[in-house]
mmCIF file of C-alpha atoms in Angstrom:
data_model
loop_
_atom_site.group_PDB
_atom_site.id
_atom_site.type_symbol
_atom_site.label_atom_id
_atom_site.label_comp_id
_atom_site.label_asym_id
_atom_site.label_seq_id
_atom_site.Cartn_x
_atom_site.Cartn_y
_atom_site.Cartn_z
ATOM 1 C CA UNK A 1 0.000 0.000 0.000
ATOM 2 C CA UNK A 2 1.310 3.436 -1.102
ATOM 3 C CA UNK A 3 2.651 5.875 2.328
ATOM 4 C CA UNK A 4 3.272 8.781 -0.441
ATOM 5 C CA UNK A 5 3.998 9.823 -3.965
ATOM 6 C CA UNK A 6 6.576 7.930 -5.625
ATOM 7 C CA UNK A 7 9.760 9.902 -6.444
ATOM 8 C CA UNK A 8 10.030 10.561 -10.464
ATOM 9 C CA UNK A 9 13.165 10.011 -11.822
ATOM 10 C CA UNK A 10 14.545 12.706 -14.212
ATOM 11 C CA UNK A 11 17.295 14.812 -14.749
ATOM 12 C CA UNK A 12 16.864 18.216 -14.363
ATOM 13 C CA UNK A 13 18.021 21.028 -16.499
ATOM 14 C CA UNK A 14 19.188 23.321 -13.605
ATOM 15 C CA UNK A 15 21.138 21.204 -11.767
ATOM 16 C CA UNK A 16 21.281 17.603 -13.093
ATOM 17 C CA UNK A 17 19.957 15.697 -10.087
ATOM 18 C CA UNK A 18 17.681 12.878 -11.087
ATOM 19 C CA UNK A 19 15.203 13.004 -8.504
ATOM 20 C CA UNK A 20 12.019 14.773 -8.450
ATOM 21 C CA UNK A 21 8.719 14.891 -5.660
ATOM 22 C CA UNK A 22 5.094 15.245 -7.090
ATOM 23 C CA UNK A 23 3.097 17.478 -4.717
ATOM 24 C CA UNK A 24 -0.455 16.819 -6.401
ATOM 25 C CA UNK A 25 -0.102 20.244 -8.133
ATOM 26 C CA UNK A 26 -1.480 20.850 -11.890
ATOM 27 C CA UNK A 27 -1.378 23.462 -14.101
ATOM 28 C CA UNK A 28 -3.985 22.901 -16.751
ATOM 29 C CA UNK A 29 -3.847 25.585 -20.096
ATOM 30 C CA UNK A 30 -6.971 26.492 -22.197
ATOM 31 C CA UNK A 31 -6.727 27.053 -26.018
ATOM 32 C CA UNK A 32 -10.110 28.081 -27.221
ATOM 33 C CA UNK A 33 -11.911 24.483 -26.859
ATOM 34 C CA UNK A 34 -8.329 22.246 -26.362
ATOM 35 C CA UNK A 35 -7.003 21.764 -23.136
ATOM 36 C CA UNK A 36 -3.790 21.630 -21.945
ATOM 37 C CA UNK A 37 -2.788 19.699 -18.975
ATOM 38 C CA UNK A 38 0.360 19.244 -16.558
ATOM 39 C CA UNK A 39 1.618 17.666 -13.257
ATOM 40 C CA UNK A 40 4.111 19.750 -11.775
ATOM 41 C CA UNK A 41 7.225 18.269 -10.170
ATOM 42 C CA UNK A 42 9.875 19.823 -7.750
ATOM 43 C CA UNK A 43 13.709 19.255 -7.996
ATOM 44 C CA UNK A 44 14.892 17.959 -4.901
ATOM 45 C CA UNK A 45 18.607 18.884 -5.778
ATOM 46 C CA UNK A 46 17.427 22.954 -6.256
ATOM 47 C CA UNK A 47 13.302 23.276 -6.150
ATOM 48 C CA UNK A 48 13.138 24.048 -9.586
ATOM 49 C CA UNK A 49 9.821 23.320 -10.770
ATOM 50 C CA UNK A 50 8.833 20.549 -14.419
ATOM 51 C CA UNK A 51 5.922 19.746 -15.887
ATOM 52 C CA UNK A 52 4.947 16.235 -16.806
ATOM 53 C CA UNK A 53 2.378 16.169 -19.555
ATOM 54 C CA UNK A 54 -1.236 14.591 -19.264
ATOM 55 C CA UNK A 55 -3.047 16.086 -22.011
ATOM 56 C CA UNK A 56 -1.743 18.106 -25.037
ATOM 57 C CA UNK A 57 -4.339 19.978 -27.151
ATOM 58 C CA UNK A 58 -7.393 17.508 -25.694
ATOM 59 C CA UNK A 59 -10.956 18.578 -26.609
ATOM 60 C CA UNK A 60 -13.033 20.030 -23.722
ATOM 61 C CA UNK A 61 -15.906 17.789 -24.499
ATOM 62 C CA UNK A 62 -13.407 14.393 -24.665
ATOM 63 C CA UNK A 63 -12.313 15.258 -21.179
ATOM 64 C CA UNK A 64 -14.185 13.252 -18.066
ATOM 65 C CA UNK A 65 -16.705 14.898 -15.946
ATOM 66 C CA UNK A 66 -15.033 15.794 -12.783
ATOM 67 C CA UNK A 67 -11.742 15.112 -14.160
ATOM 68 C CA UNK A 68 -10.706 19.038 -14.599
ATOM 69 C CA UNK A 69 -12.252 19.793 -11.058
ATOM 70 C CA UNK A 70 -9.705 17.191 -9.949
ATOM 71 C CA UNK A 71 -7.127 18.995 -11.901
ATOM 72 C CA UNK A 72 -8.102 22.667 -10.709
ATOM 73 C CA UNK A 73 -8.468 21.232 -6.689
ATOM 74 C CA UNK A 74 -4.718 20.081 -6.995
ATOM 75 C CA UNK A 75 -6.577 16.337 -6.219
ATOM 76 C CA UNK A 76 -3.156 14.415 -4.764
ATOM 77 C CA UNK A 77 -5.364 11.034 -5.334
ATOM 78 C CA UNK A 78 -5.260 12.022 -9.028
ATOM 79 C CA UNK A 79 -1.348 13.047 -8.760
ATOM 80 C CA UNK A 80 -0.980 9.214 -7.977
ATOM 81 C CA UNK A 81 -3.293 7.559 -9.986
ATOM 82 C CA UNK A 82 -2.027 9.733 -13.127
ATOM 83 C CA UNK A 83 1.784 9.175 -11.917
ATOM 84 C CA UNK A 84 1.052 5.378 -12.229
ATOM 85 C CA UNK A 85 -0.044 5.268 -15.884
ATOM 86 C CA UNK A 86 2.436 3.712 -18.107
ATOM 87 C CA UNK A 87 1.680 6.085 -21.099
ATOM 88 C CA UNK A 88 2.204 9.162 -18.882
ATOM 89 C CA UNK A 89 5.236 7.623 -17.834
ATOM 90 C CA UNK A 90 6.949 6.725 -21.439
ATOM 91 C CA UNK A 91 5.256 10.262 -22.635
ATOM 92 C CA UNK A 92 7.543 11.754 -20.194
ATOM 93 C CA UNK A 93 10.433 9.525 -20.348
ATOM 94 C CA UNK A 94 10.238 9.143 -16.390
ATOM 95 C CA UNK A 95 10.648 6.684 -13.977
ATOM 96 C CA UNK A 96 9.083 6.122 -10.809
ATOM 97 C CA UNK A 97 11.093 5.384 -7.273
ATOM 98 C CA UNK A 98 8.864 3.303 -4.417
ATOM 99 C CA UNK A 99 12.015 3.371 -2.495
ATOM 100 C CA UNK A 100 10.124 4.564 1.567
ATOM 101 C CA UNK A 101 6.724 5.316 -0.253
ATOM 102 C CA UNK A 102 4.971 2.194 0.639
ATOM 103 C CA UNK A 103 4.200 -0.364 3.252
ATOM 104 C CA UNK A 104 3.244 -3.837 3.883
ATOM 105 C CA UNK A 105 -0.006 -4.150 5.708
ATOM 106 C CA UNK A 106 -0.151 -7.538 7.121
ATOM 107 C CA UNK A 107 -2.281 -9.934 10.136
ATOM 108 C CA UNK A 108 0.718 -10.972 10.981
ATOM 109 C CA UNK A 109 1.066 -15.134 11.566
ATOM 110 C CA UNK A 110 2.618 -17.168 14.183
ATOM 111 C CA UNK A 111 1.763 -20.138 12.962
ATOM 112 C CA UNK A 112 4.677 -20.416 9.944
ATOM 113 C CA UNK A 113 5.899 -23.473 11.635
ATOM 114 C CA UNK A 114 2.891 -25.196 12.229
ATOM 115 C CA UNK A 115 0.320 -24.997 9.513
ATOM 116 C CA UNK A 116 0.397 -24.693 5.554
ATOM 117 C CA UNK A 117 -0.574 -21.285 5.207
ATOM 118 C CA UNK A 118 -1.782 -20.272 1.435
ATOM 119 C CA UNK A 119 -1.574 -15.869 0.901
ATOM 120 C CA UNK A 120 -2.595 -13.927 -1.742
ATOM 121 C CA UNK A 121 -0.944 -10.447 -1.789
ATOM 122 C CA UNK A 122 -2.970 -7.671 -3.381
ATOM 123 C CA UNK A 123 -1.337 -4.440 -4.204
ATOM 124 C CA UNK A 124 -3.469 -1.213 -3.370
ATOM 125 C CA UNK A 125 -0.961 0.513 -6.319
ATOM 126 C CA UNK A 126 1.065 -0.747 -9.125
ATOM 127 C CA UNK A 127 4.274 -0.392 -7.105
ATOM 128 C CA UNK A 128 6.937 -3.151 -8.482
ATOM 129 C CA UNK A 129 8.615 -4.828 -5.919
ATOM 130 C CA UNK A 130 10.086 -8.655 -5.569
ATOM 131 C CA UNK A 131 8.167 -10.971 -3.819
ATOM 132 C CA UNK A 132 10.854 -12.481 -1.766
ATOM 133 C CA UNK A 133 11.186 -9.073 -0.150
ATOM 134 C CA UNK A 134 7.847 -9.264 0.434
ATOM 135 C CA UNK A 135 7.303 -12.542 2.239
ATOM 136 C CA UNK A 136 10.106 -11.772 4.084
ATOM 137 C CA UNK A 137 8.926 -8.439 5.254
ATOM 138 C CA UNK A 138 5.436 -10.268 6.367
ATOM 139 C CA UNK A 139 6.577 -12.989 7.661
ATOM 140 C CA UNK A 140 9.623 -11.411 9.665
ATOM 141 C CA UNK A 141 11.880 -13.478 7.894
ATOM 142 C CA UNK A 142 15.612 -12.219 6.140
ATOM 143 C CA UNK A 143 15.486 -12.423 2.535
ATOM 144 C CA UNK A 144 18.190 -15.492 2.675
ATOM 145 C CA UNK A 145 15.692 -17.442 4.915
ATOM 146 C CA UNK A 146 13.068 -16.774 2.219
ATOM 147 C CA UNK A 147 15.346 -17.625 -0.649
ATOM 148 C CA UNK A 148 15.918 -21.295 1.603
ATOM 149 C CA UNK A 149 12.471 -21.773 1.862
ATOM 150 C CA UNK A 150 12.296 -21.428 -1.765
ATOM 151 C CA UNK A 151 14.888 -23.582 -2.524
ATOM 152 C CA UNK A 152 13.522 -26.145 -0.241
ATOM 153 C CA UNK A 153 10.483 -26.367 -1.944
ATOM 154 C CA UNK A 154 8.433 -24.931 1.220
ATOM 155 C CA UNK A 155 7.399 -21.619 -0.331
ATOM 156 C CA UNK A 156 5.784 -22.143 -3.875
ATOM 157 C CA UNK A 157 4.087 -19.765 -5.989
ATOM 158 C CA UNK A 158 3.048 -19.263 -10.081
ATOM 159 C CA UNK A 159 4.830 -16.043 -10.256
ATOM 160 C CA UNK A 160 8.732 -16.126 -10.013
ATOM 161 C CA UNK A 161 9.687 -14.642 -6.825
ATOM 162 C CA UNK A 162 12.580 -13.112 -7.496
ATOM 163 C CA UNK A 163 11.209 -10.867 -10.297
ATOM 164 C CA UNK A 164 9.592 -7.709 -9.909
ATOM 165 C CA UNK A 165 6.072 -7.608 -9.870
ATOM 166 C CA UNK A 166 3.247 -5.100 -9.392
ATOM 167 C CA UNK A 167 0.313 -7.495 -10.040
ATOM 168 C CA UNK A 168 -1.304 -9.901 -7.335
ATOM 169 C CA UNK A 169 -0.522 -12.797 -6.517
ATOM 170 C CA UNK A 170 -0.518 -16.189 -4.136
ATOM 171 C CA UNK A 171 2.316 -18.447 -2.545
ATOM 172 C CA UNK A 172 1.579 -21.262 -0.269
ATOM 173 C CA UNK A 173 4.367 -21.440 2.514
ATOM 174 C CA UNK A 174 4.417 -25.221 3.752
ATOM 175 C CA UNK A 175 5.840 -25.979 7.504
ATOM 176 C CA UNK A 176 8.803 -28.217 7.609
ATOM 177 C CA UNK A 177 8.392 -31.909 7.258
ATOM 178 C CA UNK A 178 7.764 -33.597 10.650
ATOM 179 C CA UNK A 179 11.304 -35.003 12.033
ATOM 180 C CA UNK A 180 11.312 -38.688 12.998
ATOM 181 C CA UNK A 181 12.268 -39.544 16.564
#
């Protein structure tokens, strides 16, 4: 689940840092009945301020209903979904940066010894991260223990868990096999 806006990755002009923070600010440009539309970014090297293009010349009448109230209320809920849009993204030639800007909400088990325990992990936003690091994060396990279980054959999944991912998915995590005595 998403804390905060994702940092976009970009090189400035002013100052060549990479890094830029979305504030949920627009800027939105009327040419007789076309629209233009921006989300304005910050520099975090020097504050100097980008624009990251939604619309260019769009129709008035092709536009949603509520969508430019959004856009004139500086909506932060539409700074993220619009940040998340692969088109906007290559359009821009950005990147996005989940790195602090999201969180694992999880029951919590104590059972991962005793019981087969089958997950599914949805994710609130399309933030890519690597499953391992997940399950290891909810489960309070280090990544190596994870990567064991894997290896062991006690943590099983359709997805590769070692790749990135930003859809949902499941994983069964067995407990280990009963020792004879």
């Amino acid at each position: 689940m998403p804390t905060c806006l994702p940092t976009v990755l970009r090189r400035c002009h002013a100052c060549a840092s990479g890094r830029f923070r979305a504030n949920g600010k627009f800027r939105v440009n009327a040419h007789h009945k076309l629209l233009d539309a921006w989300l304005l970014v910050l520099c975090t090297g020097c504050g100097d301020t980008a624009k990251l293009t939604v619309w260019e010349r769009m129709n008035v009448r092709s536009v949603r209903p509520g969508l430019l109230d959004r856009m004139h209320d500086n909506d932060l809920g539409l700074a993220a979904e619009l940040l998340q849009e692969p088109a906007l993204q290559r359009r821009n030639r950005v990147a996005l940066d989940w790195t602090g800007a999201w969180r694992l909400d999880t029951g919590g088990s104590d059972r991962l010894d005793r019981e087969v325990l089958d997950v599914s992990v949805h994710f609130a936003a399309r933030i890519p991260v690597r499953p391992v690091r997940l399950v290891a994060e909810g489960c309070g396990l280090t990544r190596a223990e994870v990567e064991r279980l894997v290896a062991d054959g006690r943590l099983v999944s359709a997805v590769r868990l070692n790749a990135k991912l930003s859809d949902d998915f499941t994983f069964t995590l067995k407990p280990p096999p009963e020792e004879a005595g």
